[in-house]
mmCIF file of C-alpha atoms in Angstrom:
data_model
loop_
_atom_site.group_PDB
_atom_site.id
_atom_site.type_symbol
_atom_site.label_atom_id
_atom_site.label_comp_id
_atom_site.label_asym_id
_atom_site.label_seq_id
_atom_site.Cartn_x
_atom_site.Cartn_y
_atom_site.Cartn_z
ATOM 1 C CA UNK O 33 38.508 -27.547 21.491
ATOM 2 C CA UNK O 34 36.876 -24.876 19.341
ATOM 3 C CA UNK O 35 38.806 -26.036 16.276
ATOM 4 C CA UNK O 36 37.125 -29.450 16.623
ATOM 5 C CA UNK O 37 33.718 -27.758 16.799
ATOM 6 C CA UNK O 38 34.524 -25.752 13.665
ATOM 7 C CA UNK O 39 35.712 -28.900 11.867
ATOM 8 C CA UNK O 40 32.493 -30.688 12.882
ATOM 9 C CA UNK O 41 30.404 -27.779 11.586
ATOM 10 C CA UNK O 42 32.260 -27.843 8.263
ATOM 11 C CA UNK O 43 31.663 -31.610 7.936
ATOM 12 C CA UNK O 44 27.951 -31.120 8.571
ATOM 13 C CA UNK O 45 27.892 -28.177 6.164
ATOM 14 C CA UNK O 46 29.365 -30.343 3.409
ATOM 15 C CA UNK O 47 26.905 -33.184 4.108
ATOM 16 C CA UNK O 48 24.052 -30.706 4.000
ATOM 17 C CA UNK O 49 25.268 -29.304 0.675
ATOM 18 C CA UNK O 50 25.555 -32.833 -0.720
ATOM 19 C CA UNK O 51 21.961 -33.624 0.323
ATOM 20 C CA UNK O 52 20.338 -30.322 -0.651
ATOM 21 C CA UNK O 53 18.100 -31.922 -3.255
ATOM 22 C CA UNK O 54 16.485 -33.991 -0.477
ATOM 23 C CA UNK O 55 15.531 -31.023 1.705
ATOM 24 C CA UNK O 56 12.061 -32.408 2.458
ATOM 25 C CA UNK O 57 13.327 -35.648 4.003
ATOM 26 C CA UNK O 58 13.599 -36.300 7.742
ATOM 27 C CA UNK O 59 17.295 -37.065 7.297
ATOM 28 C CA UNK O 60 17.961 -33.656 5.783
ATOM 29 C CA UNK O 61 15.970 -31.913 8.501
ATOM 30 C CA UNK O 62 17.906 -33.818 11.182
ATOM 31 C CA UNK O 63 21.196 -32.888 9.538
ATOM 32 C CA UNK O 64 20.078 -29.264 9.358
ATOM 33 C CA UNK O 65 19.210 -29.388 13.069
ATOM 34 C CA UNK O 66 22.608 -30.900 13.923
ATOM 35 C CA UNK O 67 24.332 -28.167 11.948
ATOM 36 C CA UNK O 68 22.334 -25.472 13.753
ATOM 37 C CA UNK O 69 23.270 -27.027 17.110
ATOM 38 C CA UNK O 70 26.947 -27.124 16.111
ATOM 39 C CA UNK O 71 26.795 -23.469 15.091
ATOM 40 C CA UNK O 72 25.149 -22.487 18.380
ATOM 41 C CA UNK O 73 27.814 -24.392 20.331
ATOM 42 C CA UNK O 74 30.503 -22.395 18.533
ATOM 43 C CA UNK O 75 28.620 -19.131 19.199
ATOM 44 C CA UNK O 76 28.282 -19.905 22.913
ATOM 45 C CA UNK O 77 31.923 -20.897 23.313
ATOM 46 C CA UNK O 78 34.049 -18.331 25.106
ATOM 47 C CA UNK O 79 37.584 -18.338 23.664
ATOM 48 C CA UNK O 80 40.136 -19.387 26.277
ATOM 49 C CA UNK O 81 43.133 -17.939 24.455
ATOM 50 C CA UNK O 82 44.162 -15.976 21.393
ATOM 51 C CA UNK O 83 44.367 -19.102 19.233
ATOM 52 C CA UNK O 84 40.752 -20.035 19.966
ATOM 53 C CA UNK O 85 39.675 -16.435 19.389
ATOM 54 C CA UNK O 86 41.516 -16.419 16.048
ATOM 55 C CA UNK O 87 39.889 -19.734 15.059
ATOM 56 C CA UNK O 88 36.429 -18.440 15.896
ATOM 57 C CA UNK O 89 36.917 -15.075 14.195
ATOM 58 C CA UNK O 90 38.248 -16.794 11.070
ATOM 59 C CA UNK O 91 35.296 -19.183 11.085
ATOM 60 C CA UNK O 92 32.771 -16.348 11.349
ATOM 61 C CA UNK O 93 34.550 -14.265 8.704
ATOM 62 C CA UNK O 94 34.572 -17.289 6.356
ATOM 63 C CA UNK O 95 30.815 -17.602 6.858
ATOM 64 C CA UNK O 96 30.303 -13.914 6.157
ATOM 65 C CA UNK O 97 32.396 -14.153 3.006
ATOM 66 C CA UNK O 98 30.492 -17.159 1.657
ATOM 67 C CA UNK O 99 27.005 -16.017 2.678
ATOM 68 C CA UNK O 100 25.066 -14.343 -0.093
ATOM 69 C CA UNK O 101 21.803 -14.050 1.844
ATOM 70 C CA UNK O 102 22.766 -10.739 3.418
ATOM 71 C CA UNK O 103 21.873 -11.782 6.973
ATOM 72 C CA UNK O 104 25.366 -11.430 8.397
ATOM 73 C CA UNK O 105 24.576 -9.010 11.214
ATOM 74 C CA UNK O 106 24.458 -11.708 13.915
ATOM 75 C CA UNK O 107 27.753 -13.178 12.723
ATOM 76 C CA UNK O 108 29.352 -9.728 12.651
ATOM 77 C CA UNK O 109 28.229 -9.211 16.265
ATOM 78 C CA UNK O 110 29.978 -12.448 17.278
ATOM 79 C CA UNK O 111 33.193 -11.368 15.577
ATOM 80 C CA UNK O 112 33.050 -7.959 17.253
ATOM 81 C CA UNK O 113 32.573 -9.572 20.658
ATOM 82 C CA UNK O 114 35.505 -11.932 20.121
ATOM 83 C CA UNK O 115 37.812 -9.185 18.908
ATOM 84 C CA UNK O 116 36.872 -6.708 21.620
ATOM 85 C CA UNK O 117 37.091 -9.292 24.414
ATOM 86 C CA UNK O 118 40.371 -10.644 23.107
ATOM 87 C CA UNK O 119 41.906 -7.193 22.813
ATOM 88 C CA UNK O 120 40.712 -6.190 26.277
ATOM 89 C CA UNK O 121 41.906 -9.465 27.809
ATOM 90 C CA UNK O 122 45.322 -9.502 26.140
ATOM 91 C CA UNK O 123 46.186 -5.827 26.515
ATOM 92 C CA UNK O 124 49.564 -5.649 28.270
ATOM 93 C CA UNK O 125 49.836 -3.485 31.320
ATOM 94 C CA UNK O 126 51.502 -0.202 30.469
ATOM 95 C CA UNK O 127 54.479 0.727 32.498
ATOM 96 C CA UNK O 128 54.675 4.440 32.971
ATOM 97 C CA UNK O 129 58.190 5.683 33.319
ATOM 98 C CA UNK O 130 59.719 9.115 33.061
ATOM 99 C CA UNK O 131 56.421 10.932 33.474
ATOM 100 C CA UNK O 132 54.735 12.387 30.406
ATOM 101 C CA UNK O 133 57.705 11.770 28.147
ATOM 102 C CA UNK O 134 56.791 8.130 27.540
#
């Protein structure tokens, strides 16, 4: 599910890049709004498994890597939340055997 949202965002991102010279038009503004909505949908999505978490983390890291505006703090927070939640949720139960000599 999240991979489809990421693919949709990337499609919108490419369309927006192709239309950048028309940034004052209603069509561009609508496209920009659709892209913002797609991004927010990805941000609100709670990964259901490790694959979705990996997809989301990769997506956010790709954005950080390609963003030269320096406003990555909100994206970094999303990645931290995904990684921490995924690690906490997937941590296997430790079996303690033989006392302190584990």
